[in-house]
PDB file of C-alpha atoms in Angstrom:
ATOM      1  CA  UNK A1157      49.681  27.891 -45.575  1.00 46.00           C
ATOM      2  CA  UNK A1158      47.070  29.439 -46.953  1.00 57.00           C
ATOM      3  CA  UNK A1159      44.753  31.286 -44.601  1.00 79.00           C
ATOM      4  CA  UNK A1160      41.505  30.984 -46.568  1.00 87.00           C
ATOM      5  CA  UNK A1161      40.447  29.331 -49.864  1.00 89.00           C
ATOM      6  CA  UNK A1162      38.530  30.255 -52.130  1.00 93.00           C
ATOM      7  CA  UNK A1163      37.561  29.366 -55.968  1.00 95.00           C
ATOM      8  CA  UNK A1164      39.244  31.217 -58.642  1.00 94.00           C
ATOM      9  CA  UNK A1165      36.067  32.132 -60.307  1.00 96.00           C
ATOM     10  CA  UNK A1166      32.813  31.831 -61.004  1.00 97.00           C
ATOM     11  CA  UNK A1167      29.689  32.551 -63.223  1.00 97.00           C
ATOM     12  CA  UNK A1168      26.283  33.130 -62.822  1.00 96.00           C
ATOM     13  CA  UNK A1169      23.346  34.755 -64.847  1.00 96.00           C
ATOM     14  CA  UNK A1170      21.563  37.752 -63.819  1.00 96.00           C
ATOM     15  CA  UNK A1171      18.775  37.946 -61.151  1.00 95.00           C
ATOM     16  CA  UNK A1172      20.097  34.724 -60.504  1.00 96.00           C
ATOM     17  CA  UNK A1173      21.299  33.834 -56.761  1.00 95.00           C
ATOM     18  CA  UNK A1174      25.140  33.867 -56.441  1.00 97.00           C
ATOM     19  CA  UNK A1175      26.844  31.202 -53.501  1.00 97.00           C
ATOM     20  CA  UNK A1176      30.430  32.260 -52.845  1.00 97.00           C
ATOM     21  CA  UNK A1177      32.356  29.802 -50.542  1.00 96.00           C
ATOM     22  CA  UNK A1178      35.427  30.537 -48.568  1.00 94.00           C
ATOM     23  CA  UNK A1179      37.286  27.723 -46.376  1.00 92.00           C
ATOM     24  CA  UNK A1180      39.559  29.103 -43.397  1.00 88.00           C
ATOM     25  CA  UNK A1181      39.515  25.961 -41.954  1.00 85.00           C
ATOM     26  CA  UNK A1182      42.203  27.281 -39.457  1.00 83.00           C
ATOM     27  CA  UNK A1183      40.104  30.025 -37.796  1.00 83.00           C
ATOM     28  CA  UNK A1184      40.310  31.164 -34.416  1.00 81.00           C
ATOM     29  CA  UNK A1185      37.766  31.563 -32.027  1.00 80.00           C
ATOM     30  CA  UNK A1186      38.008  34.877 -32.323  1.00 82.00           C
ATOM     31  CA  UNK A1187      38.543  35.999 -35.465  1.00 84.00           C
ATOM     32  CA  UNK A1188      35.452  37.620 -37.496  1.00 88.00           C
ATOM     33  CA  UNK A1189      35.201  36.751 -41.469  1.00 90.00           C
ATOM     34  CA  UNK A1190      34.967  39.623 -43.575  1.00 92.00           C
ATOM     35  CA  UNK A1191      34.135  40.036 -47.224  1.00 94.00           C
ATOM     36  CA  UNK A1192      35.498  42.483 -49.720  1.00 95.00           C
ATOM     37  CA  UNK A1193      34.908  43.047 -53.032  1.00 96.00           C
ATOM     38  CA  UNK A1194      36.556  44.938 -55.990  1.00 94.00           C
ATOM     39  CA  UNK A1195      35.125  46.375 -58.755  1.00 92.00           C
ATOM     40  CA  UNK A1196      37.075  47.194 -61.944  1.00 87.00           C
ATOM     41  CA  UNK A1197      39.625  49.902 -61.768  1.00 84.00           C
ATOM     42  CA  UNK A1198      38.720  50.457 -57.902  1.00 88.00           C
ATOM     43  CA  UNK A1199      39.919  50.025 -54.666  1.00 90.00           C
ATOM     44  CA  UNK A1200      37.669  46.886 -52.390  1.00 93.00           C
ATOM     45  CA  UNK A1201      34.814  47.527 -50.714  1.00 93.00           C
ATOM     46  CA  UNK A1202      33.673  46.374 -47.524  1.00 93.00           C
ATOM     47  CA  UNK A1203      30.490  43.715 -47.899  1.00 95.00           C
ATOM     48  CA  UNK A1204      29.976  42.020 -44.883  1.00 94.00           C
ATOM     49  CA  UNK A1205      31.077  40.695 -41.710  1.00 92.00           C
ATOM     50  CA  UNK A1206      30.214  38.138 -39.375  1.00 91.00           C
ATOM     51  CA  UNK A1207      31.686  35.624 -36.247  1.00 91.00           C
ATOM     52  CA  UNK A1208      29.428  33.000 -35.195  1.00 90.00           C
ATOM     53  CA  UNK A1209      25.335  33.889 -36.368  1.00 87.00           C
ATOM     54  CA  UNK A1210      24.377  34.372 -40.773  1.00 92.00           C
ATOM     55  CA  UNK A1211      24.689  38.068 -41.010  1.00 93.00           C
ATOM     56  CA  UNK A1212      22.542  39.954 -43.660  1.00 94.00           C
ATOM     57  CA  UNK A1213      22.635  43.778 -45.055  1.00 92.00           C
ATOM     58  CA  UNK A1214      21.411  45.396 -47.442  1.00 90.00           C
ATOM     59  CA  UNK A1215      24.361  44.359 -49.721  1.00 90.00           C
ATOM     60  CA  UNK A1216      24.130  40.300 -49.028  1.00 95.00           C
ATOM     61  CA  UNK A1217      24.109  37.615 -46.284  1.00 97.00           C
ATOM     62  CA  UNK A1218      26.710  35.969 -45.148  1.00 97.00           C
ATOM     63  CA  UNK A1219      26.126  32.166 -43.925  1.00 97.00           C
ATOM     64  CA  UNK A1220      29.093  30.945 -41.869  1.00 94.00           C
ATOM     65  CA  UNK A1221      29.341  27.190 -40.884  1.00 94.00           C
ATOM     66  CA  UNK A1222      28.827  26.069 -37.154  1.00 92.00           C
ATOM     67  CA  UNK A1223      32.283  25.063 -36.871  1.00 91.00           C
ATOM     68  CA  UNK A1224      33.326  28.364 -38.361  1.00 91.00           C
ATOM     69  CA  UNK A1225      35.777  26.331 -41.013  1.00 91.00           C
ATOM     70  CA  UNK A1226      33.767  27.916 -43.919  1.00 93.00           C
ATOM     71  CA  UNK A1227      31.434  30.729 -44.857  1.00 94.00           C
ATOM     72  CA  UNK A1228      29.531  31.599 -47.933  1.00 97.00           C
ATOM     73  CA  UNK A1229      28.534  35.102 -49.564  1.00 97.00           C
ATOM     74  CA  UNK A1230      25.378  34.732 -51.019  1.00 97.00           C
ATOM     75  CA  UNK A1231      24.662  37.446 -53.662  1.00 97.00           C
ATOM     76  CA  UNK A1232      20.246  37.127 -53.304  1.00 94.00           C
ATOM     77  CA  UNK A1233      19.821  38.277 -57.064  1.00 95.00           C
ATOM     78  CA  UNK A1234      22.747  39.178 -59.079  1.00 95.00           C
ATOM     79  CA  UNK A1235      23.468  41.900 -61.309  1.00 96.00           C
ATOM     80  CA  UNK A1236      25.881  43.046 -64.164  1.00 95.00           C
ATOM     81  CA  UNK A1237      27.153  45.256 -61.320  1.00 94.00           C
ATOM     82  CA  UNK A1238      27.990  42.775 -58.678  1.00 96.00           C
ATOM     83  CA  UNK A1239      30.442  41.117 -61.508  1.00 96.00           C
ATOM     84  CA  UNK A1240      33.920  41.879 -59.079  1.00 96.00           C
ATOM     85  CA  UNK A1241      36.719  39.596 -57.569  1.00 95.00           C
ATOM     86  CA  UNK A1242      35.216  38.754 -54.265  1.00 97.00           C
ATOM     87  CA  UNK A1243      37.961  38.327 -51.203  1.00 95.00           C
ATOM     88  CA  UNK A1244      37.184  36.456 -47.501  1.00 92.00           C
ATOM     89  CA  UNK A1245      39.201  37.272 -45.182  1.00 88.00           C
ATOM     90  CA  UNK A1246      39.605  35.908 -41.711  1.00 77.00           C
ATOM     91  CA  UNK A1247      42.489  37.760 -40.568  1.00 72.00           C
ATOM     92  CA  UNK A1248      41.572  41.489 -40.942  1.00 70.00           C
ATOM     93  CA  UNK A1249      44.786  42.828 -42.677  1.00 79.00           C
ATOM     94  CA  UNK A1250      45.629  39.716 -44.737  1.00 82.00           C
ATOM     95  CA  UNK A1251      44.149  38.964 -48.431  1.00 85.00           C
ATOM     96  CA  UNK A1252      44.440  36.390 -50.666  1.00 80.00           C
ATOM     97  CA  UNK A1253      43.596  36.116 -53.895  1.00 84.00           C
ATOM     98  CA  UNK A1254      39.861  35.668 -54.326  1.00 92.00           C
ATOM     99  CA  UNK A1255      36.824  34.489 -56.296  1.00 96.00           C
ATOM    100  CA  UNK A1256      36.660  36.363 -59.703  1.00 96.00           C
ATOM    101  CA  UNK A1257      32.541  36.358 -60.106  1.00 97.00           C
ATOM    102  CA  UNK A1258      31.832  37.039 -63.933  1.00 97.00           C
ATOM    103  CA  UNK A1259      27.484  38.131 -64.045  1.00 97.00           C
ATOM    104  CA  UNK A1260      26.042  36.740 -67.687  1.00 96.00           C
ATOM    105  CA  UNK A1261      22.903  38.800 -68.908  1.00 94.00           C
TER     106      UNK A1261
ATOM    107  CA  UNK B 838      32.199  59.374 -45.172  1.00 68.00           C
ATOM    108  CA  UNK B 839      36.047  57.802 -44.787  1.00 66.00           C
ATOM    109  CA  UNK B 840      38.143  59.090 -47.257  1.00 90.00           C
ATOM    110  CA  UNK B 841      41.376  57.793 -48.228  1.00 94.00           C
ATOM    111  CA  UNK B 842      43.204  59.818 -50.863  1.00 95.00           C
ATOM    112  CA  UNK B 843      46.260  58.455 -52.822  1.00 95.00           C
ATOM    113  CA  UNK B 844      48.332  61.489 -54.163  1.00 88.00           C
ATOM    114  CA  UNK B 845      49.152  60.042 -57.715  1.00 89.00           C
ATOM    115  CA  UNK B 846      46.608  57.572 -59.848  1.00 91.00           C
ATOM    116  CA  UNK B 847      49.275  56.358 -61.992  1.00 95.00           C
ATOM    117  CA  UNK B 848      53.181  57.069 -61.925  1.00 96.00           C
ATOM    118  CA  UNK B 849      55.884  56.033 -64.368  1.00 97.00           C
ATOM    119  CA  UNK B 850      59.215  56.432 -62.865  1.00 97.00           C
ATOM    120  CA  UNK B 851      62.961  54.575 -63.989  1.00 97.00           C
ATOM    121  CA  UNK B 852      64.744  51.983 -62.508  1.00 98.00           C
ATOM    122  CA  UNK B 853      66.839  52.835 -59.791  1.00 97.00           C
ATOM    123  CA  UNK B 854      64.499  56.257 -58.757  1.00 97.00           C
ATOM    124  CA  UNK B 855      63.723  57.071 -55.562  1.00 97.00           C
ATOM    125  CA  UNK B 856      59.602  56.865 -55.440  1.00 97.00           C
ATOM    126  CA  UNK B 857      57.423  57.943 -52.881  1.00 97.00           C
ATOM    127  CA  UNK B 858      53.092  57.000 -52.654  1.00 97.00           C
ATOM    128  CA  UNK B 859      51.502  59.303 -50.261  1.00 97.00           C
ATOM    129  CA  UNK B 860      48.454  58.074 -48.582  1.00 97.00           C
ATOM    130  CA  UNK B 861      46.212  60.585 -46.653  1.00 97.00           C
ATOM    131  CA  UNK B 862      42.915  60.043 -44.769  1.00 96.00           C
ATOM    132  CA  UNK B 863      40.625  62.051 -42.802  1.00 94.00           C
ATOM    133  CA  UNK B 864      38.668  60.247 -40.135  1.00 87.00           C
ATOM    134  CA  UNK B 865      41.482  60.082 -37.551  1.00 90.00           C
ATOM    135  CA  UNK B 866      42.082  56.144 -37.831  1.00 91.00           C
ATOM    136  CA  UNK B 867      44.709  54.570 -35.821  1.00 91.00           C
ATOM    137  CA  UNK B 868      45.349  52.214 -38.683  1.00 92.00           C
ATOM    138  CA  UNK B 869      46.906  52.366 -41.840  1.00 95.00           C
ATOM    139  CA  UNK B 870      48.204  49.736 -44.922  1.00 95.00           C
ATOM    140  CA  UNK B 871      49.943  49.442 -47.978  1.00 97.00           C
ATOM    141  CA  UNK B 872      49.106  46.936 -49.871  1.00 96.00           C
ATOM    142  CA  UNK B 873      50.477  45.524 -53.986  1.00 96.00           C
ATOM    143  CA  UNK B 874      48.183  43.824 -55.902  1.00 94.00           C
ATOM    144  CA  UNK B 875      49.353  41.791 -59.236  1.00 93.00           C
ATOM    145  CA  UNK B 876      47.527  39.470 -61.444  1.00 87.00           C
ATOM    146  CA  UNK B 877      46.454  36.138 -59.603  1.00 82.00           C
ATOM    147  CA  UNK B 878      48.335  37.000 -56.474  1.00 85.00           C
ATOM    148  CA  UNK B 879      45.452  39.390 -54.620  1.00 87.00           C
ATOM    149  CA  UNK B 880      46.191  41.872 -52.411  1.00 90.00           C
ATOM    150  CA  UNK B 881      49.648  41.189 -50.354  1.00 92.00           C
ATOM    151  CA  UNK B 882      50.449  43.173 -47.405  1.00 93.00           C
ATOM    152  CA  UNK B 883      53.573  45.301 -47.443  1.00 96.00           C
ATOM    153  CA  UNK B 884      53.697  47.228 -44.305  1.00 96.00           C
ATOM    154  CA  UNK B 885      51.322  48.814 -41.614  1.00 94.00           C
ATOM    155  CA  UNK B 886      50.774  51.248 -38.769  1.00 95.00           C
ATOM    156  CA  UNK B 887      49.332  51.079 -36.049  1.00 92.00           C
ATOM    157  CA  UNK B 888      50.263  54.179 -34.392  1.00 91.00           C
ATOM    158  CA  UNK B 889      52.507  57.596 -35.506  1.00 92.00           C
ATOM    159  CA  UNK B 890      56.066  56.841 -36.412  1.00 89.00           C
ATOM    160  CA  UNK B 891      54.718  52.653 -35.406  1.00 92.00           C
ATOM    161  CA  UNK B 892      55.526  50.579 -38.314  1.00 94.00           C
ATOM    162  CA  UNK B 893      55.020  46.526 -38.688  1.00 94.00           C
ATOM    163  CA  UNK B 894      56.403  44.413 -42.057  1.00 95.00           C
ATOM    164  CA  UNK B 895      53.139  42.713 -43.608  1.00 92.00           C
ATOM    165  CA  UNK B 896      54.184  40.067 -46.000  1.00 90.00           C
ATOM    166  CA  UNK B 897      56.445  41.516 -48.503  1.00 95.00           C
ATOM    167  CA  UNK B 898      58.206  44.416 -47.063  1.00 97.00           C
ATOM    168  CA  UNK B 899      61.454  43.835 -49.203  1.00 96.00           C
ATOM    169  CA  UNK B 900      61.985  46.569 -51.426  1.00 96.00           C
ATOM    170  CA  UNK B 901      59.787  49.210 -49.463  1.00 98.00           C
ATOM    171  CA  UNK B 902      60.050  51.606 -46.893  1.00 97.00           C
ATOM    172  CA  UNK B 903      57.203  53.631 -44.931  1.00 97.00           C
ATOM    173  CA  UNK B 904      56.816  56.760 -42.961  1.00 97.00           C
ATOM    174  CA  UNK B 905      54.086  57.923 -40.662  1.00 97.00           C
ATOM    175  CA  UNK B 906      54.886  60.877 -39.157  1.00 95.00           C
ATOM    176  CA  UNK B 907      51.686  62.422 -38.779  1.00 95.00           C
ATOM    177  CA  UNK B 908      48.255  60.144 -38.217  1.00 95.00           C
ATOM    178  CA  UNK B 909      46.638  61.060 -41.202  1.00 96.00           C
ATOM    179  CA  UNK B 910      49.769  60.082 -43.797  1.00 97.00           C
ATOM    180  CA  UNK B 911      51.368  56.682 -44.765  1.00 97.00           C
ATOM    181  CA  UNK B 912      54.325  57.173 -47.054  1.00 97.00           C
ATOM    182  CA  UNK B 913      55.350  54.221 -49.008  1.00 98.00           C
ATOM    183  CA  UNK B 914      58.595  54.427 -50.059  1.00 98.00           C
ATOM    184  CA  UNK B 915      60.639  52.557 -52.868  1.00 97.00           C
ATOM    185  CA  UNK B 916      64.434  52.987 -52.388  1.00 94.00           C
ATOM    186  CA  UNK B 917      65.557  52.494 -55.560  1.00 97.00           C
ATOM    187  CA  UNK B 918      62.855  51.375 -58.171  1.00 97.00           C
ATOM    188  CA  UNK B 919      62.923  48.064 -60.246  1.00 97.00           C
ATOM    189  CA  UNK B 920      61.422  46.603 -62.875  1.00 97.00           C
ATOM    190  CA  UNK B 921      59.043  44.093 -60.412  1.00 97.00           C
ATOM    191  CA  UNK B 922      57.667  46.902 -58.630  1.00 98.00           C
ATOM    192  CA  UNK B 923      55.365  47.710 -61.576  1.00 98.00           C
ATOM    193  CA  UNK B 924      51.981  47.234 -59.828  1.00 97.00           C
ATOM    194  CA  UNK B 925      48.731  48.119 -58.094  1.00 96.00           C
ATOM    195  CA  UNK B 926      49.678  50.173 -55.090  1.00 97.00           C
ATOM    196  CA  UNK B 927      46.801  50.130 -52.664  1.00 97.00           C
ATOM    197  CA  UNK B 928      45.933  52.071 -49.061  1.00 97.00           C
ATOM    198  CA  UNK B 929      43.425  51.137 -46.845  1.00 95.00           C
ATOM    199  CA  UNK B 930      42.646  52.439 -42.712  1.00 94.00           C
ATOM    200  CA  UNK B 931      41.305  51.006 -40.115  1.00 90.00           C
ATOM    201  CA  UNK B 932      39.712  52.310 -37.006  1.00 85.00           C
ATOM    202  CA  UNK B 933      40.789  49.906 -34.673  1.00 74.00           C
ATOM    203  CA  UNK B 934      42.657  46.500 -34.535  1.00 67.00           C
ATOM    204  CA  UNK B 935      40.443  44.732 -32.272  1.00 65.00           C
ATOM    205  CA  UNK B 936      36.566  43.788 -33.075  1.00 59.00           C
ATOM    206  CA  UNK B 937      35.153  43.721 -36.240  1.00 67.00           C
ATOM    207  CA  UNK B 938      36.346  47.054 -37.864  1.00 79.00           C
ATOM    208  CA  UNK B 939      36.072  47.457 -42.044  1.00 87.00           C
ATOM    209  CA  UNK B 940      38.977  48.382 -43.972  1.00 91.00           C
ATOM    210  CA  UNK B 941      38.753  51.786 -46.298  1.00 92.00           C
ATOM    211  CA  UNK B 942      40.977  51.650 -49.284  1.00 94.00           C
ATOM    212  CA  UNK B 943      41.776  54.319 -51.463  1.00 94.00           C
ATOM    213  CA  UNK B 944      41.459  54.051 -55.606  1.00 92.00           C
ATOM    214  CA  UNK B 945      44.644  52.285 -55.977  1.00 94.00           C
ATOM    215  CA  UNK B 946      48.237  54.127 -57.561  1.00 96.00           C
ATOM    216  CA  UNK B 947      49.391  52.334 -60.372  1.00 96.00           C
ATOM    217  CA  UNK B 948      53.218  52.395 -60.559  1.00 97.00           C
ATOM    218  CA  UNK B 949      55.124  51.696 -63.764  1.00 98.00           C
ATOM    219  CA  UNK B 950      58.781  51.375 -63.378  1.00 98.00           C
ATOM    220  CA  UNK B 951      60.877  50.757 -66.998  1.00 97.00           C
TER     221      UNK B 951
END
């Protein structure tokens, strides 16, 4: 059972906006939705978090559904550096196996 | 800023050794991982801590062994090394387990065992 879904990867051209969707259709109330990503030959880095309300920083925005059974990472213009394997996660500790997001010039 | 420090980048040890990942951090978090990560499988949870000498099995404990006997170090232990433990080793902390608190992960220790 998985605990979220998400596409095994993705491609977009540069300066181009990026939509990354996650389903964790079996959310609880109170769990928040976090984003991660991973950059080659690194550990992941926090991106963003959110519950209920879209969430933006300076990073991206995160639009989450109003029953809370999806979200989506949107990347506003992306660039050769955002290319990563992008991981939601609605239960803090547990991963799965992401969105690899390949960034075309 | 957090920092997480894994001792060894990348190890190459023989089957059947005795290996041990260190894991230190520095911002006096409560919470500490271990995580594997292998081609098309993500990150998979091993063990975690909540607490000194507090351990909890994630999703793939078998195999592995951990030690937190002071709050700034995670010890992953392997037993006795085999060939399927060649991968990605990966630390992370966390401040607290309730709310909305951000993992920190360290650079990753890449583990080759022939």
């Amino acid at each position: 059972d998985a605990k979220t879904t998400q596409p095994n990867s993705m491609e977009s051209n540069e300066e181009e906006p990026v939509h990354l969707p996650c389903n964790h259709s079996t959310i609880s109330g109170t769990d928040y939705i976090h984003w991660y990503r991973q950059l080659p030959s690194q550990g992941p880095e926090y991106v963003i978090h959110g519950l209920t309300s879209n969430v933006n920083n300076r990073m991206a925005s995160l639009a989450i559904a109003e029953d809370r059974k999806s979200s989506t990472l949107i990347l506003h213009r992306a660039t050769l550096r955002d290319a990563a394997v992008y991981y939601c996660i609605r239960d803090k500790f547990y991963f799965g196996s992401g969105t690899k997001l390949n960034v075309k010039p | 800023d957090v920092k997480v420090t894994q001792s060894s980048r990348y190890l190459v040890k023989r089957t059947g050794e005795k290996v041990f990942l260190e894991c230190v951090q520095d911002m006096d978090h409560e919470n500490m991982f271990w995580y594997r990560q292998d081609p098309g499988l993500g990150l998979r949870l091993i063990y975690f801590s909540y607490d000194v000498k507090m351990k909890e099995k994630g999703d793939i404990p078998e195999g592995y062994s951990v030690s937190r006997e002071k709050k700034e170090r995670f010890s992953l232990i392997l037993e006795s090394a085999s060939t399927n433990q060649t991968s990605m080793y990966l630390c992370a902390t966390l401040p607290g387990l309730g709310g909305a608190g951000e993992l920190f992960f360290g650079e990753g220790s890449r583990l080759t065992v022939l």
